[in-house]
């Protein structure tokens, strides 16, 4: 079972390795009906059904109805395939949209009595968006229990992982924290979310939301104190 990177093994992430496509190498010998997308999707299904401990290239090949060697036309190692499956699972997470760009100049005739900013508008919107992101991530870990150990084992730098990180950064940019403090907040939220794969994932929903509220309140408190002393 993969639970952490092997300290004696030096390997490069699949996202950092330039690898020629199977069709480009020897098209006539490449197995028909296969591609990386299909293999990765089957990997996710197999991991969901049987777990990380039972996963093997032979089991995957049997699921696809091909030989195990056929899979190596598209990935070099099982580790590469698990990295691909990890990022595919992260792609299921709905990310908060980027905020609309601010207008270059205020309107010429602002309304006499502008509406009050509600919980979903203005700077106060970031706590609600962070709650949605965190709860969505927790649901993802429940649906795919193998994601948590793979996140700890691999660099997790695929396109969906980077999109998730960018979405989190946008949320923290909206808190009003100074750049240096946003880095600390980013670490705090990341550790909290990744912790959902352990004890937090097994917490009752009420306890999880309480812990999340405490985290958000802490970020808001730091941002508020900084604003008062600015």
PDB file of C-alpha atoms in Angstrom, residues 29-154:
ATOM      1  CA  UNK A  29       2.273  -1.928 -31.640  1.00  0.00           C
ATOM      2  CA  UNK A  30       0.210   0.249 -29.302  1.00  0.00           C
ATOM      3  CA  UNK A  31      -2.842  -1.576 -27.906  1.00  0.00           C
ATOM      4  CA  UNK A  32      -6.083  -0.447 -29.493  1.00  0.00           C
ATOM      5  CA  UNK A  33      -8.872   1.176 -27.493  1.00  0.00           C
ATOM      6  CA  UNK A  34      -6.630   2.508 -24.742  1.00  0.00           C
ATOM      7  CA  UNK A  35      -5.471   5.985 -23.846  1.00  0.00           C
ATOM      8  CA  UNK A  36      -4.357   7.749 -20.678  1.00  0.00           C
ATOM      9  CA  UNK A  37      -7.801   9.187 -20.040  1.00  0.00           C
ATOM     10  CA  UNK A  38      -9.512   5.804 -20.117  1.00  0.00           C
ATOM     11  CA  UNK A  39      -6.818   4.173 -18.001  1.00  0.00           C
ATOM     12  CA  UNK A  40      -6.945   6.960 -15.415  1.00  0.00           C
ATOM     13  CA  UNK A  41     -10.749   6.821 -15.191  1.00  0.00           C
ATOM     14  CA  UNK A  42     -10.587   3.050 -14.657  1.00  0.00           C
ATOM     15  CA  UNK A  43      -7.957   3.561 -11.965  1.00  0.00           C
ATOM     16  CA  UNK A  44     -10.265   5.916 -10.047  1.00  0.00           C
ATOM     17  CA  UNK A  45     -13.130   3.420 -10.274  1.00  0.00           C
ATOM     18  CA  UNK A  46     -10.941   0.559  -9.093  1.00  0.00           C
ATOM     19  CA  UNK A  47      -9.515   2.554  -6.192  1.00  0.00           C
ATOM     20  CA  UNK A  48     -13.034   3.521  -5.133  1.00  0.00           C
ATOM     21  CA  UNK A  49     -14.243  -0.070  -5.330  1.00  0.00           C
ATOM     22  CA  UNK A  50     -11.311  -1.955  -3.785  1.00  0.00           C
ATOM     23  CA  UNK A  51      -9.124   0.607  -2.034  1.00  0.00           C
ATOM     24  CA  UNK A  52      -5.502   1.578  -2.340  1.00  0.00           C
ATOM     25  CA  UNK A  53      -4.189  -1.534  -0.589  1.00  0.00           C
ATOM     26  CA  UNK A  54      -5.494  -3.913  -3.259  1.00  0.00           C
ATOM     27  CA  UNK A  55      -4.625  -1.798  -6.264  1.00  0.00           C
ATOM     28  CA  UNK A  56      -2.171  -3.233  -8.782  1.00  0.00           C
ATOM     29  CA  UNK A  57      -1.438  -2.903 -12.459  1.00  0.00           C
ATOM     30  CA  UNK A  58      -2.592  -6.495 -12.957  1.00  0.00           C
ATOM     31  CA  UNK A  59      -5.949  -5.766 -11.327  1.00  0.00           C
ATOM     32  CA  UNK A  60      -6.326  -2.652 -13.458  1.00  0.00           C
ATOM     33  CA  UNK A  61      -5.442  -4.533 -16.635  1.00  0.00           C
ATOM     34  CA  UNK A  62      -8.040  -7.184 -15.816  1.00  0.00           C
ATOM     35  CA  UNK A  63     -10.623  -4.444 -15.300  1.00  0.00           C
ATOM     36  CA  UNK A  64      -9.822  -3.034 -18.738  1.00  0.00           C
ATOM     37  CA  UNK A  65      -9.558  -6.438 -20.416  1.00  0.00           C
ATOM     38  CA  UNK A  66      -5.932  -5.981 -21.502  1.00  0.00           C
ATOM     39  CA  UNK A  67      -2.528  -7.262 -20.431  1.00  0.00           C
ATOM     40  CA  UNK A  68      -0.630  -5.482 -17.685  1.00  0.00           C
ATOM     41  CA  UNK A  69       2.184  -4.671 -20.118  1.00  0.00           C
ATOM     42  CA  UNK A  70      -0.301  -2.788 -22.321  1.00  0.00           C
ATOM     43  CA  UNK A  71      -0.652  -0.130 -19.610  1.00  0.00           C
ATOM     44  CA  UNK A  72       3.024   0.756 -19.806  1.00  0.00           C
ATOM     45  CA  UNK A  73       2.533   2.239 -23.245  1.00  0.00           C
ATOM     46  CA  UNK A  74       0.842   5.133 -21.463  1.00  0.00           C
ATOM     47  CA  UNK A  75       2.501   5.347 -18.034  1.00  0.00           C
ATOM     48  CA  UNK A  76       5.984   4.406 -16.938  1.00  0.00           C
ATOM     49  CA  UNK A  77       5.123   3.267 -13.398  1.00  0.00           C
ATOM     50  CA  UNK A  78       2.220   2.595 -11.062  1.00  0.00           C
ATOM     51  CA  UNK A  79       3.245   5.747  -9.186  1.00  0.00           C
ATOM     52  CA  UNK A  80       2.652   7.814 -12.312  1.00  0.00           C
ATOM     53  CA  UNK A  81      -0.806   6.338 -12.690  1.00  0.00           C
ATOM     54  CA  UNK A  82      -1.701   7.019  -9.052  1.00  0.00           C
ATOM     55  CA  UNK A  83      -0.633  10.642  -9.489  1.00  0.00           C
ATOM     56  CA  UNK A  84      -2.889  10.933 -12.523  1.00  0.00           C
ATOM     57  CA  UNK A  85      -5.800   9.388 -10.617  1.00  0.00           C
ATOM     58  CA  UNK A  86      -5.232  11.754  -7.698  1.00  0.00           C
ATOM     59  CA  UNK A  87      -5.484  14.817  -9.893  1.00  0.00           C
ATOM     60  CA  UNK A  88      -8.509  13.454 -11.718  1.00  0.00           C
ATOM     61  CA  UNK A  89     -10.322  13.031  -8.403  1.00  0.00           C
ATOM     62  CA  UNK A  90      -9.447  16.586  -7.385  1.00  0.00           C
ATOM     63  CA  UNK A  91     -11.013  17.731 -10.633  1.00  0.00           C
ATOM     64  CA  UNK A  92     -14.418  16.715  -9.239  1.00  0.00           C
ATOM     65  CA  UNK A  93     -14.230  19.492  -6.649  1.00  0.00           C
ATOM     66  CA  UNK A  94     -16.295  22.566  -7.480  1.00  0.00           C
ATOM     67  CA  UNK A  95     -14.104  25.635  -7.014  1.00  0.00           C
ATOM     68  CA  UNK A  96     -15.374  29.124  -6.186  1.00  0.00           C
ATOM     69  CA  UNK A  97     -15.314  31.418  -9.175  1.00  0.00           C
ATOM     70  CA  UNK A  98     -12.776  34.200  -9.378  1.00  0.00           C
ATOM     71  CA  UNK A  99     -14.227  37.541  -8.238  1.00  0.00           C
ATOM     72  CA  UNK A 100     -15.381  39.955 -10.906  1.00  0.00           C
ATOM     73  CA  UNK A 101     -12.737  42.559 -11.814  1.00  0.00           C
ATOM     74  CA  UNK A 102     -13.213  45.885 -10.114  1.00  0.00           C
ATOM     75  CA  UNK A 103     -14.398  48.729 -12.357  1.00  0.00           C
ATOM     76  CA  UNK A 104     -11.720  51.191 -13.310  1.00  0.00           C
ATOM     77  CA  UNK A 105     -13.778  54.113 -12.003  1.00  0.00           C
ATOM     78  CA  UNK A 106     -16.863  54.410  -9.785  1.00  0.00           C
ATOM     79  CA  UNK A 107     -20.223  55.054 -11.456  1.00  0.00           C
ATOM     80  CA  UNK A 108     -21.012  58.694 -12.046  1.00  0.00           C
ATOM     81  CA  UNK A 109     -24.298  58.592 -10.134  1.00  0.00           C
ATOM     82  CA  UNK A 110     -24.122  56.132  -7.232  1.00  0.00           C
ATOM     83  CA  UNK A 111     -27.440  55.207  -5.642  1.00  0.00           C
ATOM     84  CA  UNK A 112     -28.493  57.406  -2.753  1.00  0.00           C
ATOM     85  CA  UNK A 113     -28.986  54.452  -0.399  1.00  0.00           C
ATOM     86  CA  UNK A 114     -26.787  51.542  -1.430  1.00  0.00           C
ATOM     87  CA  UNK A 115     -27.931  48.157  -0.127  1.00  0.00           C
ATOM     88  CA  UNK A 116     -26.080  46.707   2.832  1.00  0.00           C
ATOM     89  CA  UNK A 117     -23.513  44.055   2.041  1.00  0.00           C
ATOM     90  CA  UNK A 118     -24.939  40.656   2.874  1.00  0.00           C
ATOM     91  CA  UNK A 119     -23.076  37.445   3.690  1.00  0.00           C
ATOM     92  CA  UNK A 120     -22.575  36.692   0.011  1.00  0.00           C
ATOM     93  CA  UNK A 121     -21.345  40.104  -1.160  1.00  0.00           C
ATOM     94  CA  UNK A 122     -18.369  42.358  -0.614  1.00  0.00           C
ATOM     95  CA  UNK A 123     -15.278  41.487   1.427  1.00  0.00           C
ATOM     96  CA  UNK A 124     -17.417  39.515   3.895  1.00  0.00           C
ATOM     97  CA  UNK A 125     -18.064  36.905   1.181  1.00  0.00           C
ATOM     98  CA  UNK A 126     -14.786  35.095   1.727  1.00  0.00           C
ATOM     99  CA  UNK A 127     -15.867  33.187   4.882  1.00  0.00           C
ATOM    100  CA  UNK A 128     -18.851  31.680   3.096  1.00  0.00           C
ATOM    101  CA  UNK A 129     -16.785  30.753   0.046  1.00  0.00           C
ATOM    102  CA  UNK A 130     -14.124  29.187   2.244  1.00  0.00           C
ATOM    103  CA  UNK A 131     -16.766  27.119   4.040  1.00  0.00           C
ATOM    104  CA  UNK A 132     -18.085  25.845   0.709  1.00  0.00           C
ATOM    105  CA  UNK A 133     -14.569  24.961  -0.457  1.00  0.00           C
ATOM    106  CA  UNK A 134     -13.663  23.175   2.792  1.00  0.00           C
ATOM    107  CA  UNK A 135     -16.916  21.208   2.978  1.00  0.00           C
ATOM    108  CA  UNK A 136     -16.557  20.214  -0.665  1.00  0.00           C
ATOM    109  CA  UNK A 137     -13.025  18.978  -0.028  1.00  0.00           C
ATOM    110  CA  UNK A 138     -14.222  16.935   2.940  1.00  0.00           C
ATOM    111  CA  UNK A 139     -16.940  15.317   0.819  1.00  0.00           C
ATOM    112  CA  UNK A 140     -14.320  14.502  -1.809  1.00  0.00           C
ATOM    113  CA  UNK A 141     -12.194  12.692   0.772  1.00  0.00           C
ATOM    114  CA  UNK A 142     -15.207  10.720   1.966  1.00  0.00           C
ATOM    115  CA  UNK A 143     -16.077   9.712  -1.600  1.00  0.00           C
ATOM    116  CA  UNK A 144     -12.448   8.800  -2.398  1.00  0.00           C
ATOM    117  CA  UNK A 145     -10.712   7.671   0.834  1.00  0.00           C
ATOM    118  CA  UNK A 146      -7.501   6.927  -1.096  1.00  0.00           C
ATOM    119  CA  UNK A 147      -7.028  10.612  -1.985  1.00  0.00           C
ATOM    120  CA  UNK A 148      -5.763  11.543   1.496  1.00  0.00           C
ATOM    121  CA  UNK A 149      -2.817   9.079   1.615  1.00  0.00           C
ATOM    122  CA  UNK A 150      -1.871   9.852  -1.975  1.00  0.00           C
ATOM    123  CA  UNK A 151      -1.858  13.571  -1.219  1.00  0.00           C
ATOM    124  CA  UNK A 152       0.702  12.848   1.495  1.00  0.00           C
ATOM    125  CA  UNK A 153       2.718  10.532  -0.748  1.00  0.00           C
ATOM    126  CA  UNK A 154       3.039  12.586  -3.923  1.00  0.00           C
TER     127      UNK A 154
END
